[in-house]
XYZ file of C-alpha atoms in Angstrom:
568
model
C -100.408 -13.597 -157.716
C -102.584 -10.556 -156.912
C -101.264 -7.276 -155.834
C -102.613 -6.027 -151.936
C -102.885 -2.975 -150.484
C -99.515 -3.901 -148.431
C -97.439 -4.608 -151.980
C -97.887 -0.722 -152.571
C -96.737 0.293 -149.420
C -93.392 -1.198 -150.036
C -92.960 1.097 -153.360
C -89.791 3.327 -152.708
C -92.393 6.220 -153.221
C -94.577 5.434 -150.199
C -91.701 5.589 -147.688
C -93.466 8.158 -146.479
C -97.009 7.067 -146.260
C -98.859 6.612 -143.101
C -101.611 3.945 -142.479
C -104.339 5.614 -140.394
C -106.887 2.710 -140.678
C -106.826 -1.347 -141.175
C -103.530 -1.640 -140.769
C -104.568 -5.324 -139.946
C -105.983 -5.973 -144.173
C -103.145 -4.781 -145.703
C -102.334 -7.902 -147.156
C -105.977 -9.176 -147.591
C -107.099 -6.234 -149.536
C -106.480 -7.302 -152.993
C -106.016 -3.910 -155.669
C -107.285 -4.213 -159.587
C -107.601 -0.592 -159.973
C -106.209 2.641 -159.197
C -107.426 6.211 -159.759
C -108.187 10.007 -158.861
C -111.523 10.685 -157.580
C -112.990 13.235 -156.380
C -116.419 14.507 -155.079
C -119.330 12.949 -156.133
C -118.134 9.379 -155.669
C -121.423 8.048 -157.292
C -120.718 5.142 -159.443
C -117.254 6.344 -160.351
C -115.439 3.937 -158.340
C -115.281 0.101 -158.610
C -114.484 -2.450 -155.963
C -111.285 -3.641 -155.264
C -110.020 -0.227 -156.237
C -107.519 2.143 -154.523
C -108.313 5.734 -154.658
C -106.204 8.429 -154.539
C -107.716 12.352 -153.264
C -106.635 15.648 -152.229
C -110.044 15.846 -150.183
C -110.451 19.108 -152.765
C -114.265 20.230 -152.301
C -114.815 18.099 -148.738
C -111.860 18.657 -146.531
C -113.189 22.024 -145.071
C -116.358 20.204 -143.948
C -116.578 16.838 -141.578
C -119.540 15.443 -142.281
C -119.522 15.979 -145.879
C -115.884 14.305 -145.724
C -117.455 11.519 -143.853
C -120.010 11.300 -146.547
C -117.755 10.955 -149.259
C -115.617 8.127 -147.342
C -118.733 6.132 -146.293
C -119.715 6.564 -150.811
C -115.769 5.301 -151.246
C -116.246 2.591 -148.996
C -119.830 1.103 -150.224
C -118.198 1.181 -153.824
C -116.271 -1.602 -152.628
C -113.051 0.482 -152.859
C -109.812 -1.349 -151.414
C -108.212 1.754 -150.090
C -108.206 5.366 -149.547
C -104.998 7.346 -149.703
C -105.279 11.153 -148.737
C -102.988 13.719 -149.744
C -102.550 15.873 -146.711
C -101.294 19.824 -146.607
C -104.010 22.123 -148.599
C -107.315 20.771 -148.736
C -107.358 18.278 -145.299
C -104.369 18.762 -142.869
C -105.317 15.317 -140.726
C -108.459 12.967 -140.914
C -110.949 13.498 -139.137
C -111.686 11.512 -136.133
C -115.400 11.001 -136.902
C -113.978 9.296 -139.972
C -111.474 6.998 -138.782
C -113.955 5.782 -136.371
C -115.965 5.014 -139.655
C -113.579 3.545 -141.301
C -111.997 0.914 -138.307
C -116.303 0.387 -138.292
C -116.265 -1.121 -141.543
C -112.575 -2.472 -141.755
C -111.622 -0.157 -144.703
C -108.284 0.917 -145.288
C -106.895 4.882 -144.980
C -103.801 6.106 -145.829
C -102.654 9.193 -145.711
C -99.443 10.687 -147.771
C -97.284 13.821 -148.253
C -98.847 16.487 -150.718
C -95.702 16.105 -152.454
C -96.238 13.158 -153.657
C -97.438 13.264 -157.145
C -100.937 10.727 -158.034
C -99.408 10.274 -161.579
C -96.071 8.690 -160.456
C -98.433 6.773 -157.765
C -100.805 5.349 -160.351
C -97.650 4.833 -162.927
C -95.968 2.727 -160.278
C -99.321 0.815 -159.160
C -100.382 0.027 -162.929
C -96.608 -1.414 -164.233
C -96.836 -3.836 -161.159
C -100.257 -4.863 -162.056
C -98.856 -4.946 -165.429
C -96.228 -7.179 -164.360
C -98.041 -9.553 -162.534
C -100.616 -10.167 -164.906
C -97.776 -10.913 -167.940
C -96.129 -13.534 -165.478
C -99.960 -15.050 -165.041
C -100.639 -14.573 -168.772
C -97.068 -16.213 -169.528
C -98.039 -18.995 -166.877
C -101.607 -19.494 -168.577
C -99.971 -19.588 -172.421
C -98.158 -22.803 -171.000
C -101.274 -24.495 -169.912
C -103.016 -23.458 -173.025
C -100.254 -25.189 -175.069
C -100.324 -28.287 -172.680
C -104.221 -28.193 -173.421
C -103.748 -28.045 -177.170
C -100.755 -30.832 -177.118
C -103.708 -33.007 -174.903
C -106.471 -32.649 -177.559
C -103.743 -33.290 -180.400
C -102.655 -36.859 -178.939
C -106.553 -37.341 -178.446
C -106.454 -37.401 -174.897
C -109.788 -38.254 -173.414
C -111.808 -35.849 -171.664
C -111.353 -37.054 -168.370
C -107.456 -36.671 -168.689
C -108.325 -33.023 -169.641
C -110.395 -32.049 -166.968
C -107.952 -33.560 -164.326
C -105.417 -31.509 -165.715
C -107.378 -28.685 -165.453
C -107.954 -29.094 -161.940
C -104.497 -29.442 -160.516
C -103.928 -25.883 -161.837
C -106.844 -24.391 -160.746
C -106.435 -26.094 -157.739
C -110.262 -27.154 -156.905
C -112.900 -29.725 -158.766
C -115.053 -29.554 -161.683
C -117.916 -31.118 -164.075
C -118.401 -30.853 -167.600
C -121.698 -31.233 -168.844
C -123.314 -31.005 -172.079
C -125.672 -27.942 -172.729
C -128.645 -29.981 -170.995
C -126.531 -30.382 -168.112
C -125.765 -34.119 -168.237
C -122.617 -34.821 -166.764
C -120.065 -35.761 -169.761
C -116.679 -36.709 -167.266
C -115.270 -35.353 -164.805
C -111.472 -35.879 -163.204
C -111.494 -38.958 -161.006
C -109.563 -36.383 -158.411
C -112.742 -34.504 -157.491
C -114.772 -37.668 -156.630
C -113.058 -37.668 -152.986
C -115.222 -33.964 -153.036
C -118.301 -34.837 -151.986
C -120.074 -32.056 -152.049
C -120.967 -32.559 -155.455
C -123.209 -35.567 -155.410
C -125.506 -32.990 -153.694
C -125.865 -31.088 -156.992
C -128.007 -31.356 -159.790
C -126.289 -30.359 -162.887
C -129.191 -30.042 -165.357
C -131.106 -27.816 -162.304
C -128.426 -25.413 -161.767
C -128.451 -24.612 -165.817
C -131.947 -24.372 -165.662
C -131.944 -21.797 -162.994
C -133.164 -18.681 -163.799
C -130.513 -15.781 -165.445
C -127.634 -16.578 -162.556
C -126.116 -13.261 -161.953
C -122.445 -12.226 -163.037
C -119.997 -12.491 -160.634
C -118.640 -9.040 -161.086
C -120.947 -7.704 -163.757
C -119.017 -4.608 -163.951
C -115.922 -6.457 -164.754
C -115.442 -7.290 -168.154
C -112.173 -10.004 -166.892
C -115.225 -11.730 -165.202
C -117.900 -11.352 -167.600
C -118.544 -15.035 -168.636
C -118.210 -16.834 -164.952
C -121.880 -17.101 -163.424
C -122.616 -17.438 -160.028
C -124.855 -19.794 -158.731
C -125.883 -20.169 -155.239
C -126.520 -24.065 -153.770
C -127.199 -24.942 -150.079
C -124.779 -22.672 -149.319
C -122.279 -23.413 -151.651
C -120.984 -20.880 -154.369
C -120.879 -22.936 -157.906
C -119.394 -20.911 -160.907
C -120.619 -21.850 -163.755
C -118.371 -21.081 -167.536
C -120.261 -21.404 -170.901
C -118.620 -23.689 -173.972
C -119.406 -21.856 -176.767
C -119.185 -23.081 -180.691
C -117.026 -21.250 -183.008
C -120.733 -20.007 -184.317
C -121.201 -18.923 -180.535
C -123.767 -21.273 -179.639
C -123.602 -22.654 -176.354
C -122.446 -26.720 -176.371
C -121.692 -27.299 -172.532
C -120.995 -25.669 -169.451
C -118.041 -26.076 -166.907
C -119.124 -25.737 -163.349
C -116.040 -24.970 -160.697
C -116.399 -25.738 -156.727
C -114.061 -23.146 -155.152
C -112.011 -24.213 -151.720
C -114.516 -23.516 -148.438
C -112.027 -21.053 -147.558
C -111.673 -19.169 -150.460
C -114.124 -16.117 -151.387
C -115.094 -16.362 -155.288
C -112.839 -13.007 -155.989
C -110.395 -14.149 -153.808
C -110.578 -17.574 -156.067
C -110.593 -15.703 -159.592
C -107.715 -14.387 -159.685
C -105.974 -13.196 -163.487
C -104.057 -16.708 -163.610
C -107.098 -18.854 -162.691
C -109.562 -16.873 -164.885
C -107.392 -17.556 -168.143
C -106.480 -21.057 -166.918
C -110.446 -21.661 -166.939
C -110.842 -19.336 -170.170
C -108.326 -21.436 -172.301
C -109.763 -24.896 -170.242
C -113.139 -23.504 -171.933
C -111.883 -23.197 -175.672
C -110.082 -26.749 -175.583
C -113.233 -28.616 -174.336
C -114.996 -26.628 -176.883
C -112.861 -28.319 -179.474
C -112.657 -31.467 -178.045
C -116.847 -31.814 -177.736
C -117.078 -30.604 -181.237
C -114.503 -33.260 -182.188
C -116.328 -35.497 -180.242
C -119.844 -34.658 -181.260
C -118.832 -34.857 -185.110
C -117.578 -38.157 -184.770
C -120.842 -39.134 -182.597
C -122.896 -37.277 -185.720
C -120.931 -39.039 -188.354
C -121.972 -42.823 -186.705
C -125.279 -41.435 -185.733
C -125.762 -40.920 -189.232
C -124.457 -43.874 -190.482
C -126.334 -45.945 -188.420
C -129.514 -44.476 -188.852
C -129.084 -44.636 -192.745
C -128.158 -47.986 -192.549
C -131.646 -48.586 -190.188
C -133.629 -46.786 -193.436
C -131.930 -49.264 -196.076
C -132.937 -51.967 -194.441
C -136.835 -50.352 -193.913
C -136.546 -50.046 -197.792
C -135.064 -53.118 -198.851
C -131.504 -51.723 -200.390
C -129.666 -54.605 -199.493
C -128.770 -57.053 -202.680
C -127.354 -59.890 -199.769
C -127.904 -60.982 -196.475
C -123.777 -60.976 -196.026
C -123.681 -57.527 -197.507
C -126.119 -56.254 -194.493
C -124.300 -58.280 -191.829
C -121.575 -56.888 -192.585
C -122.645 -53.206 -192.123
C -124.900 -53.820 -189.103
C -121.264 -55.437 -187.830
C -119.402 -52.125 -188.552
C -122.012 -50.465 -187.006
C -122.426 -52.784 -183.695
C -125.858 -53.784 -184.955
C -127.111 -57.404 -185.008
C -129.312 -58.255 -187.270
C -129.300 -61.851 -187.295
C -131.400 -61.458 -184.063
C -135.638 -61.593 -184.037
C -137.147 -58.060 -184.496
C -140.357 -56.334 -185.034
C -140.869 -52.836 -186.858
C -142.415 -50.188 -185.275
C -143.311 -47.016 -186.958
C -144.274 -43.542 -184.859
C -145.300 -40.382 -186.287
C -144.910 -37.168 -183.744
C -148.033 -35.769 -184.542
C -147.958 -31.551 -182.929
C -144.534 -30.892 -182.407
C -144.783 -28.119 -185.242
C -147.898 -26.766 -183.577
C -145.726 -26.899 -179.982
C -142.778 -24.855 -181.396
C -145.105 -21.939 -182.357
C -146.282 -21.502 -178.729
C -143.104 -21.951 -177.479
C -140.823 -20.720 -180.255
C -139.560 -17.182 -178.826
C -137.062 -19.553 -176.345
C -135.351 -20.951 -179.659
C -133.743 -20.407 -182.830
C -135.353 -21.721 -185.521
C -137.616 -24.972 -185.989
C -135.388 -27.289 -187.657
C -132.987 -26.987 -184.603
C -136.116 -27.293 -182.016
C -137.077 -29.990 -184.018
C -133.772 -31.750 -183.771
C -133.501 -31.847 -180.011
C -137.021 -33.001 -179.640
C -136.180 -36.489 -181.877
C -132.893 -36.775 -179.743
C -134.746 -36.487 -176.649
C -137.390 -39.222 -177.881
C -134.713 -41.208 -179.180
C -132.833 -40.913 -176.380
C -135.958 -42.047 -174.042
C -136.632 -44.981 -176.655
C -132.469 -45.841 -176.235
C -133.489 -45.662 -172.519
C -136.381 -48.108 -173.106
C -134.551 -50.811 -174.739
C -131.600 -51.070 -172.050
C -134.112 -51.481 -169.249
C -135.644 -54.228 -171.263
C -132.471 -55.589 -172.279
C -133.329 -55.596 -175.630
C -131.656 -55.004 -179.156
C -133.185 -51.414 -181.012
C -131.978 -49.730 -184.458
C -133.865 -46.621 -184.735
C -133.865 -43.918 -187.391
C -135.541 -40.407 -188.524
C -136.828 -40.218 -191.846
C -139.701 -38.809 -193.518
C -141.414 -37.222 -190.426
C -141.714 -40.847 -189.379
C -139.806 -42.519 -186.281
C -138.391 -46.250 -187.237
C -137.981 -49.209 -184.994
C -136.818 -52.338 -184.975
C -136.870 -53.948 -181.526
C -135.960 -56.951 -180.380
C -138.431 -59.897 -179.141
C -137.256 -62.806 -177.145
C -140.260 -65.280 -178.272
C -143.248 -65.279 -180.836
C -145.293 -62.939 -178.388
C -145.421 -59.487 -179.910
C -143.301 -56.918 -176.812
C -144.541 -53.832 -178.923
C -146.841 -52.905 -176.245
C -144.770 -53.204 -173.009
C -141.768 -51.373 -174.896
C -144.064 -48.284 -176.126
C -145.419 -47.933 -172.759
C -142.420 -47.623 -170.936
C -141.697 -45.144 -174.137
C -144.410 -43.224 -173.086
C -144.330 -43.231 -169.557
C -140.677 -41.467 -169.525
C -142.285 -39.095 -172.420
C -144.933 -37.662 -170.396
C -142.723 -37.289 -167.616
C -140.033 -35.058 -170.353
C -142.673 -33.999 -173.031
C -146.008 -34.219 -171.557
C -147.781 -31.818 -174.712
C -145.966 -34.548 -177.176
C -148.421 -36.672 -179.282
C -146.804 -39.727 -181.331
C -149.361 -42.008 -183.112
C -147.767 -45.566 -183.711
C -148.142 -48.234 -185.979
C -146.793 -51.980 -185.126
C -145.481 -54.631 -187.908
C -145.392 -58.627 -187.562
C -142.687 -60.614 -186.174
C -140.088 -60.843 -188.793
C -136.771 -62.954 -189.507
C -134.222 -63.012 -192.538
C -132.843 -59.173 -193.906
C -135.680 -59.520 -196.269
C -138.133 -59.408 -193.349
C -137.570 -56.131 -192.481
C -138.593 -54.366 -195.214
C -142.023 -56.104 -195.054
C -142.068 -55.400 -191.020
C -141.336 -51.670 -191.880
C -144.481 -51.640 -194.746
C -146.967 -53.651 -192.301
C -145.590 -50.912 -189.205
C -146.498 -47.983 -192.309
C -149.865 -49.333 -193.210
C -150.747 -49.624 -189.425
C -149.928 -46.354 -188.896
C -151.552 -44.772 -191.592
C -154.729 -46.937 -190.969
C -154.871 -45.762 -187.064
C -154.290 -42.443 -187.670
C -157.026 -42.128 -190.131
C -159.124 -44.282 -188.316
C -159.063 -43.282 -185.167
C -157.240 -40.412 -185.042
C -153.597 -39.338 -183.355
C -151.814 -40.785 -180.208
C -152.910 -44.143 -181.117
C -151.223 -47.425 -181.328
C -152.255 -50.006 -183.961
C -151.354 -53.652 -184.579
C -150.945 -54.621 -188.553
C -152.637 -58.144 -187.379
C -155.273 -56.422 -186.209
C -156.110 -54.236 -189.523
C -157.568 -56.914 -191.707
C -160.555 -55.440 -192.232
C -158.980 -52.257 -192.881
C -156.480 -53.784 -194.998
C -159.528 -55.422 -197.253
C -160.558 -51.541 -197.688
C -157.800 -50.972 -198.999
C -157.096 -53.478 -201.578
C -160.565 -52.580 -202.888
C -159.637 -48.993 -202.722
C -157.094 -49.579 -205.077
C -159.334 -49.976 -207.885
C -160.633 -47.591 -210.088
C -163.932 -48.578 -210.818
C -164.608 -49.415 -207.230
C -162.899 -45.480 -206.313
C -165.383 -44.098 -208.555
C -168.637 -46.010 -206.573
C -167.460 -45.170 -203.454
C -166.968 -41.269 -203.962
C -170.250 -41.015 -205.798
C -172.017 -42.875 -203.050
C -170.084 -40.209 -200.355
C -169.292 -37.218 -201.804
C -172.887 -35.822 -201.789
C -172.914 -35.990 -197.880
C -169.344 -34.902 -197.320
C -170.283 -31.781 -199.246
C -173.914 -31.421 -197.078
C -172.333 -31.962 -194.105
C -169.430 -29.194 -194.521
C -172.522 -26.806 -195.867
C -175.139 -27.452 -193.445
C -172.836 -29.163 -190.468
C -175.635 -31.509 -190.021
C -173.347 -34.889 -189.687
C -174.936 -37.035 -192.178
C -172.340 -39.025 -191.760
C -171.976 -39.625 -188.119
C -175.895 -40.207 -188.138
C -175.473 -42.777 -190.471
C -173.068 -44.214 -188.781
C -174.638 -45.066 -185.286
C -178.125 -45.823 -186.770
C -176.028 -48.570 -188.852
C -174.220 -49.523 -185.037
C -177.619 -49.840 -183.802
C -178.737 -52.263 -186.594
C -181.384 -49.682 -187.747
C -183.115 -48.961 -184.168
C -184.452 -45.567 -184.648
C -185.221 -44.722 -181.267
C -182.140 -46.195 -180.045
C -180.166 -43.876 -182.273
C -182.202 -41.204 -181.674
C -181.098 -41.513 -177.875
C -177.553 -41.761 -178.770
C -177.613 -38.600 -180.899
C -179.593 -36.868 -178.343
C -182.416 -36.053 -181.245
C -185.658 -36.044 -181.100
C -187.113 -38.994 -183.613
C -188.458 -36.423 -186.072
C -185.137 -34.948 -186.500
C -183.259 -37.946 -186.941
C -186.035 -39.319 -189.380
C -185.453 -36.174 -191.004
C -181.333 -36.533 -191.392
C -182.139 -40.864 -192.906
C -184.614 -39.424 -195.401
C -182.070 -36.737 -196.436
C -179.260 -39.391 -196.605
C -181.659 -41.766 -199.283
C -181.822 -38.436 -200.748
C -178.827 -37.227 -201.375
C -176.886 -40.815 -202.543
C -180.000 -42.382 -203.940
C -179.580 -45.541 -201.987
C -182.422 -47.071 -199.642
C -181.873 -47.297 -196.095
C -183.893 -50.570 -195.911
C -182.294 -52.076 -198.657
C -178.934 -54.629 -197.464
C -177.005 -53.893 -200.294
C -177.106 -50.637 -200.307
C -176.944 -50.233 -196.574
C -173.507 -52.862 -197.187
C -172.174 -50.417 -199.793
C -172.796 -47.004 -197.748
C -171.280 -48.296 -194.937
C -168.001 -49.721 -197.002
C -167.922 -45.875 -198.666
C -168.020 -44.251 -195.527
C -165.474 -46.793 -193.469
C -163.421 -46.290 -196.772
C -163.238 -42.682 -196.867
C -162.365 -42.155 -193.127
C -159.495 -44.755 -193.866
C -158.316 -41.670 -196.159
C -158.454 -44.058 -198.824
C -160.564 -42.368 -201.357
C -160.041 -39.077 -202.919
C -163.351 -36.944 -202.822
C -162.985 -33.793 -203.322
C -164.311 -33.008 -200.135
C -161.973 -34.066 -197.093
C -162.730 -35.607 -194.164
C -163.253 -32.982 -190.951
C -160.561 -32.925 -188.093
């Protein structure tokens, strides 16, 4: 209970004490602080503050009296009280009419009266009251502690909370999604009008009383019309985890709300959802983990028995005796992103991390709207899926776009190349839908680049290359027939090799290439005689046109190794 202006009046040593102005506030002028001032008021005095003065400096003048009430009463202050009898015999007139003006409180009091025994008197009740409020808070904080020990769930908690703070609240996660909240605030409606994840976003809410270190933490933030305070969950590290956002009573001003008991109530409330999220969140961590090891042994094959599998996947809450296809995605910038935007966080591997739970959590989001099974893991730099089909048609395509269409919408700079396996049955099957999902995805990306999608049916072709690849006599042909335009083409950055390349799409149509190319004919019969040049094959001939263009479709499959790489 907070001491007012009107408690102090009732000390035995302000019998005497006469109330000049706002008699009417006694008892809604609340007092936190107490002490001697004198002139200059500047920023000496704090609100809800009492001030005591012997008028020493300012008495013998009005106006500069009146000045120095008007400073008192812009500080905030709760009350004057003026020692009459050497320095100011009565106040003013001119300054009572100020005073009843702005509904501030003046007292006046025998010189006799000594501040000290004042401020002694004023500071043991405050004293007092706050170790009844502190002894009052200990209890909740033990009934807090007792909740988390029997493993109470959060939504017990948080009701709890509210029936001693006396008002409704939300607990969110640090992104500002709603984790529970007590099923007594849902009558409240003035919540559903909020959006939690916009009022964390807002920009640097103010303090509610910055100079106040007891209110230091609480955050003010202002919502058609509403006053929302907002309390960080912090880690033991310090890190913020969540947030607890408080609706005050309509009829209740925010200091008038925060009072000592409240502010520790929602101070120990803090700390004991702190430990229960990080309770929570390492057993959410621990599963996460398991399950998404569990998704990369069965990409690699680990499994010596189909019952050995089933019987993880059913610890887990995975089926796997259901249909599913592989799909493989590789984030292709998101190193490049967190050096523009790296000053907002703390290092990349923790960027890093909430970008694959935000795409994981859009691919979760994915599946349930398609009503479909999907085990998902991180590994490698590489994203991988198994997702469930209903029939022999291939639902890669309809699932990544809906991926995508929420990604754009969260992470529009985000570019994620993917590459999509066959149809696969038995526990065998999905180690061979994970490799066909790899090899597409390595063949698109080198192919054609990043932030494509690729079917392993369609890479046949491809898939020839690189079978022939694989052998070292037919390595050795294909970087002697390349190399000596890769290396030409990074000295001179004349693009042999894209000249080649559309005079062979044009089935050797010079002037139709030449158009394509934008080059005059000269030039491009120039860049052909160079290329017969340079590899010592004939343009004209079949077979060595057939073995150019299988070096050259090689090598930007990243098959090869010449020692000159292909350009980005």
């Amino acid at each position: 209970m907070r001491l007012a202006v009107g408690d102090i009046l009732n000390f035995e040593i302000m019998k005497n004490a006469r109330v000049r102005t706002g008699g009417h506030i006694l008892n809604e002028r609340y007092v936190q602080w107490i002490s001697a001032i004198e002139m200059p008021v500047e920023n000496f005095v704090r609100k809800n503050e009492v001030v005591l003065s012997t008028a020493i400096g300012c008495g013998h003048d009005v106006l500069l009296f009146k000045k120095y009430v008007e400073d008192i009463i812009q500080s905030e202050a709760s009350a004057l009280i003026i020692a009459l009898g050497r320095y100011i015999y009565d106040v003013p007139k001119e300054v009572m009419e100020l005073a009843e003006k702005h509904n501030f409180i003046i007292i006046e009091i025998p010189w006799e009266i000594r501040f000290a025994t004042i401020i002694e008197d004023v500071l043991r009740e405050l004293n007092d009251r706050q170790f009844k409020d502190r002894e009052k808070s200990e209890k909740v904080q033990q009934e807090l502690l007792k909740l988390i020990l029997k493993e109470t769930s959060l939504n017990e908690i948080s009701g709890y909370i509210q029936k001693h703070i006396g008002c409704t609240l939300v607990i969110t996660d640090r992104a500002g999604i709603i984790q529970d909240r007590a099923e007594a605030c849902e009558p409240d409606a003035r919540w559903k009008y909020y959006d939690m994840k916009d009022c964390i976003s807002t920009e640097k809410t103010p303090a509610v009383l910055p100079q106040d270190p007891m209110f230091q933490k609480f955050h003010l933030i202002e919502r058609e019309g509403e006053s929302i305070l907002q309390l960080p969950i912090l880690k033991a590290s310090g890190d913020i985890q969540g947030y607890l956002f408080v609706l005050p009573p309509n009829d209740l001003v925010i200091e008038e709300f925060l009072n000592q008991y409240r502010v520790n109530v929602l101070e120990h409330s803090a700390t004991t959802i702190a430990l229960w999220l990080s309770r929570q969140n390492a057993i959410e961590e621990t599963e996460m983990r398991l399950r998404s090891d569990f998704v990369q042994e069965l990409a690699k094959g680990e499994f010596s028995s189909r019952e050995q599998a089933e019987s993880r996947a059913k610890l887990l809450g995975f089926n796997i005796k259901l249909p599913y296809v592989c799909i493989a995605g590789y984030p292709e910038n998101l190193e490049l992103l967190f050096k523009k935007r790296k000053q907002h966080y703390d290092s990349y591997e923790h960027w890093l991390d909430s970008m694959i739970r935000y795409i994981e959590e859009e691919i979760y989001y994915a599946a349930q709207s398609l009503k479909k099974e999907v085990m998902m893991t991180y590994q490698g730099e590489k994203l991988i899926l198994f997702v469930e089909i209903t029939s022999n048609e291939n639902p890669a395509h309809h699932f990544l776009d809906l991926v995508e269409r929420r990604l754009r919408n969260l992470l529009p700079d985000v570019i994620i190349s993917w590459g999509i396996g066959g149809h696969q049955e038995e526990v065998a099957g999905f180690k061979k839908g994970f490799d066909q999902a790899k090899t597409a995805l390595q063949i698109g990306r080198n192919k054609k680049g990043a932030g494509h999608r690729v079917l392993y049916e369609n890479t046949k072709v491809d898939r020839v290359l690189l079978t022939l690849a694989q052998n070292k006599e037919m390595k050795e042909i294909i970087v002697s027939a390349i190399e000596p335009l890769i290396q030409y083409d990074q000295q001179r950055t004349m693009d042999l090799i894209g000249t080649f390349t559309t005079y062979n799409e044009c089935h050797g149509n010079v002037s139709q290439t030449a158009r394509l190319l934008n080059l005059h004919r000269q030039s491009l019969l120039y860049r052909l005689r160079k290329i017969e040049t340079l590899t010592g094959l004939s343009l004209i001939d079949t077979d060595d046109l057939f073995l150019l263009d299988l070096s050259i479709k090689t090598w930007k499959l990243g098959l090869t190794e010449a020692r000159y790489p292909i350009n980005s």
